[in-house]
PDB file of C-alpha atoms in Angstrom:
ATOM      1  CA  MET A  16       0.000   0.000   0.000  1.00 39.00           C
ATOM      2  CA  LYS A  17       1.457   3.336  -1.089  1.00 49.00           C
ATOM      3  CA  MET A  18       1.112   6.140   1.430  1.00 55.00           C
ATOM      4  CA  THR A  19       0.350   9.675   0.277  1.00 62.00           C
ATOM      5  CA  LEU A  20       3.005  12.160   1.302  1.00 71.00           C
ATOM      6  CA  LYS A  21       1.633  15.367   2.767  1.00 76.00           C
ATOM      7  CA  GLY A  22       3.563  18.602   2.381  1.00 78.00           C
ATOM      8  CA  GLU A  23       3.391  19.349   6.103  1.00 84.00           C
ATOM      9  CA  ASP A  24       4.869  15.923   6.899  1.00 88.00           C
ATOM     10  CA  ALA A  25       7.604  16.498   4.327  1.00 90.00           C
ATOM     11  CA  LYS A  26       8.537  19.812   5.970  1.00 91.00           C
ATOM     12  CA  LYS A  27       8.681  18.111   9.364  1.00 94.00           C
ATOM     13  CA  PHE A  28      10.873  15.272   8.044  1.00 95.00           C
ATOM     14  CA  LEU A  29      13.390  17.752   6.588  1.00 95.00           C
ATOM     15  CA  LYS A  30      13.730  19.903   9.724  1.00 96.00           C
ATOM     16  CA  ASN A  31      16.482  19.669  12.318  1.00 97.00           C
ATOM     17  CA  VAL A  32      15.599  17.250  15.095  1.00 96.00           C
ATOM     18  CA  GLU A  33      14.825  18.734  18.478  1.00 94.00           C
ATOM     19  CA  PRO A  34      16.010  18.585  21.132  1.00 95.00           C
ATOM     20  CA  GLU A  35      19.595  18.402  19.941  1.00 93.00           C
ATOM     21  CA  TRP A  36      20.360  15.221  21.911  1.00 96.00           C
ATOM     22  CA  LYS A  37      18.131  13.344  19.430  1.00 97.00           C
ATOM     23  CA  ALA A  38      20.762  13.809  16.717  1.00 98.00           C
ATOM     24  CA  PHE A  39      22.132  10.647  15.107  1.00 98.00           C
ATOM     25  CA  TRP A  40      25.640   9.966  16.365  1.00 97.00           C
ATOM     26  CA  PHE A  41      27.784   8.118  13.835  1.00 97.00           C
ATOM     27  CA  HIS A  42      30.326   5.710  15.316  1.00 94.00           C
ATOM     28  CA  MET A  43      33.652   7.552  15.478  1.00 85.00           C
ATOM     29  CA  GLY A  44      32.089  10.468  13.606  1.00 83.00           C
ATOM     30  CA  ALA A  45      29.717  13.363  13.544  1.00 93.00           C
ATOM     31  CA  ALA A  46      26.307  13.986  15.023  1.00 97.00           C
ATOM     32  CA  VAL A  47      23.678  14.828  12.408  1.00 98.00           C
ATOM     33  CA  LYS A  48      20.463  16.731  13.049  1.00 98.00           C
ATOM     34  CA  ASN A  49      18.600  16.427   9.736  1.00 98.00           C
ATOM     35  CA  MET A  50      18.254  14.243   6.675  1.00 97.00           C
ATOM     36  CA  ARG A  51      20.620  16.285   4.499  1.00 98.00           C
ATOM     37  CA  GLU A  52      23.407  15.977   7.080  1.00 98.00           C
ATOM     38  CA  PHE A  53      22.522  12.292   7.470  1.00 98.00           C
ATOM     39  CA  GLU A  54      22.947  11.671   3.726  1.00 98.00           C
ATOM     40  CA  ARG A  55      26.268  13.554   3.604  1.00 98.00           C
ATOM     41  CA  GLU A  56      27.664  11.639   6.576  1.00 97.00           C
ATOM     42  CA  LEU A  57      26.527   8.313   5.108  1.00 98.00           C
ATOM     43  CA  ARG A  58      28.526   9.129   1.965  1.00 97.00           C
ATOM     44  CA  LYS A  59      31.646   9.651   4.110  1.00 96.00           C
ATOM     45  CA  SER A  60      31.094   6.550   6.252  1.00 95.00           C
ATOM     46  CA  SER A  61      33.570   3.716   6.236  1.00 94.00           C
ATOM     47  CA  GLU A  62      32.526   0.094   5.975  1.00 94.00           C
ATOM     48  CA  ARG A  63      33.479  -0.272   9.652  1.00 95.00           C
ATOM     49  CA  THR A  64      31.151   2.556  10.669  1.00 96.00           C
ATOM     50  CA  PHE A  65      28.353   1.131   8.542  1.00 97.00           C
ATOM     51  CA  ARG A  66      28.787  -2.325  10.113  1.00 97.00           C
ATOM     52  CA  HIS A  67      28.693  -0.776  13.584  1.00 97.00           C
ATOM     53  CA  HIS A  68      25.228   0.629  12.874  1.00 98.00           C
ATOM     54  CA  VAL A  69      23.801  -2.136  10.661  1.00 98.00           C
ATOM     55  CA  THR A  70      24.013  -5.761  11.748  1.00 96.00           C
ATOM     56  CA  SER A  71      21.785  -8.805  11.455  1.00 95.00           C
ATOM     57  CA  ALA A  72      20.290  -7.822  14.828  1.00 96.00           C
ATOM     58  CA  LYS A  73      19.808  -4.065  14.368  1.00 97.00           C
ATOM     59  CA  ASN A  74      19.694  -1.180  11.929  1.00 98.00           C
ATOM     60  CA  ASP A  75      20.344   2.096  13.732  1.00 98.00           C
ATOM     61  CA  PHE A  76      19.684   4.113  10.556  1.00 98.00           C
ATOM     62  CA  SER A  77      16.184   2.708  10.139  1.00 98.00           C
ATOM     63  CA  ILE A  78      15.397   3.057  13.841  1.00 98.00           C
ATOM     64  CA  TRP A  79      16.515   6.718  14.009  1.00 98.00           C
ATOM     65  CA  THR A  80      14.648   7.587  10.821  1.00 98.00           C
ATOM     66  CA  LYS A  81      11.432   6.045  12.167  1.00 98.00           C
ATOM     67  CA  ASP A  82      11.625   7.058  15.825  1.00 98.00           C
ATOM     68  CA  VAL A  83      13.222  10.509  15.582  1.00 98.00           C
ATOM     69  CA  ILE A  84      12.617  11.832  12.055  1.00 97.00           C
ATOM     70  CA  GLY A  85       9.216  10.125  11.889  1.00 96.00           C
ATOM     71  CA  ASP A  86       9.557   8.998   8.260  1.00 97.00           C
ATOM     72  CA  GLN A  87       8.170   5.463   8.279  1.00 96.00           C
ATOM     73  CA  MET A  88       8.563   5.060   4.504  1.00 96.00           C
ATOM     74  CA  LEU A  89      12.288   5.836   4.530  1.00 98.00           C
ATOM     75  CA  ALA A  90      12.782   3.737   7.656  1.00 98.00           C
ATOM     76  CA  GLU A  91      11.268   0.728   5.882  1.00 98.00           C
ATOM     77  CA  SER A  92      13.503   1.168   2.832  1.00 97.00           C
ATOM     78  CA  LEU A  93      16.614   1.504   5.010  1.00 98.00           C
ATOM     79  CA  LYS A  94      15.957  -1.874   6.649  1.00 97.00           C
ATOM     80  CA  ALA A  95      17.276  -3.677   3.564  1.00 95.00           C
ATOM     81  CA  VAL A  96      20.445  -1.673   2.877  1.00 97.00           C
ATOM     82  CA  LYS A  97      23.747  -3.510   2.599  1.00 97.00           C
ATOM     83  CA  THR A  98      26.176  -0.587   2.194  1.00 97.00           C
ATOM     84  CA  ALA A  99      26.528   3.020   3.297  1.00 97.00           C
ATOM     85  CA  LYS A 100      26.320   4.112  -0.355  1.00 98.00           C
ATOM     86  CA  GLU A 101      23.025   2.290  -0.784  1.00 98.00           C
ATOM     87  CA  ALA A 102      21.692   3.954   2.377  1.00 98.00           C
ATOM     88  CA  ALA A 103      22.895   7.384   1.210  1.00 98.00           C
ATOM     89  CA  ASP A 104      21.261   6.863  -2.194  1.00 98.00           C
ATOM     90  CA  LYS A 105      17.933   5.985  -0.549  1.00 98.00           C
ATOM     91  CA  VAL A 106      18.123   9.023   1.732  1.00 98.00           C
ATOM     92  CA  GLU A 107      19.042  11.281  -1.210  1.00 98.00           C
ATOM     93  CA  LYS A 108      16.073   9.982  -3.230  1.00 98.00           C
ATOM     94  CA  ARG A 109      13.729  10.490  -0.282  1.00 97.00           C
ATOM     95  CA  ILE A 110      14.995  14.042   0.265  1.00 97.00           C
ATOM     96  CA  ALA A 111      14.161  14.810  -3.385  1.00 96.00           C
ATOM     97  CA  GLU A 112      10.631  13.418  -2.879  1.00 94.00           C
ATOM     98  CA  LEU A 113      10.188  15.463   0.292  1.00 94.00           C
ATOM     99  CA  GLU A 114      11.453  18.650  -1.333  1.00 94.00           C
ATOM    100  CA  THR A 115       8.995  18.129  -4.214  1.00 92.00           C
ATOM    101  CA  ALA A 116       6.126  17.747  -1.730  1.00 90.00           C
ATOM    102  CA  VAL A 117       7.204  20.903   0.125  1.00 88.00           C
ATOM    103  CA  LYS A 118       7.373  22.834  -3.164  1.00 89.00           C
ATOM    104  CA  LYS A 119       3.874  21.652  -4.119  1.00 86.00           C
ATOM    105  CA  LEU A 120       2.602  22.813  -0.728  1.00 76.00           C
ATOM    106  CA  ALA A 121       4.235  26.227  -1.168  1.00 72.00           C
ATOM    107  CA  ASP A 122       2.907  26.535  -4.734  1.00 71.00           C
ATOM    108  CA  ALA A 123      -0.625  25.667  -3.587  1.00 70.00           C
ATOM    109  CA  ALA A 124      -0.421  28.220  -0.768  1.00 64.00           C
ATOM    110  CA  ALA A 125       0.822  30.910  -3.173  1.00 70.00           C
ATOM    111  CA  LYS A 126      -1.950  30.085  -5.635  1.00 70.00           C
ATOM    112  CA  GLU A 127      -4.558  30.297  -2.867  1.00 70.00           C
ATOM    113  CA  ALA A 128      -3.160  33.616  -1.633  1.00 69.00           C
ATOM    114  CA  LYS A 129      -3.228  35.008  -5.166  1.00 67.00           C
ATOM    115  CA  LYS A 130      -6.822  33.843  -5.582  1.00 68.00           C
ATOM    116  CA  ARG A 131      -7.843  35.524  -2.297  1.00 70.00           C
ATOM    117  CA  SER A 132      -6.154  38.801  -3.180  1.00 72.00           C
ATOM    118  CA  ALA A 133      -7.871  38.816  -6.592  1.00 72.00           C
ATOM    119  CA  LYS A 134     -11.278  38.578  -4.863  1.00 72.00           C
ATOM    120  CA  LYS A 135     -10.658  41.733  -2.794  1.00 63.00           C
TER     121      LYS A 135
END
């Protein structure tokens, strides 16, 4: 079942996490507070770092994405990743989808505002 992405959800998913202690802490690396930082850090991650976060028993990337970011769809897709590059590619694709949804929301709001001002 495909879920419909709402613009307001997309905006929320792209924001910095709050409070700051909810950031994702990469093993031997940086703390990231949003999906763009997450994707960039995944691209820099070593195989060792990836294996620290993704094992047969856990997937920290999927858990953080679901529990902190709130993006169930991305969390599900991250469950199957086998490399940091694959994870980064999935996050990058999802960011593009989210940005498209945010743009549609902004365009709809601008169109509605224009319509209201024309009625005055």
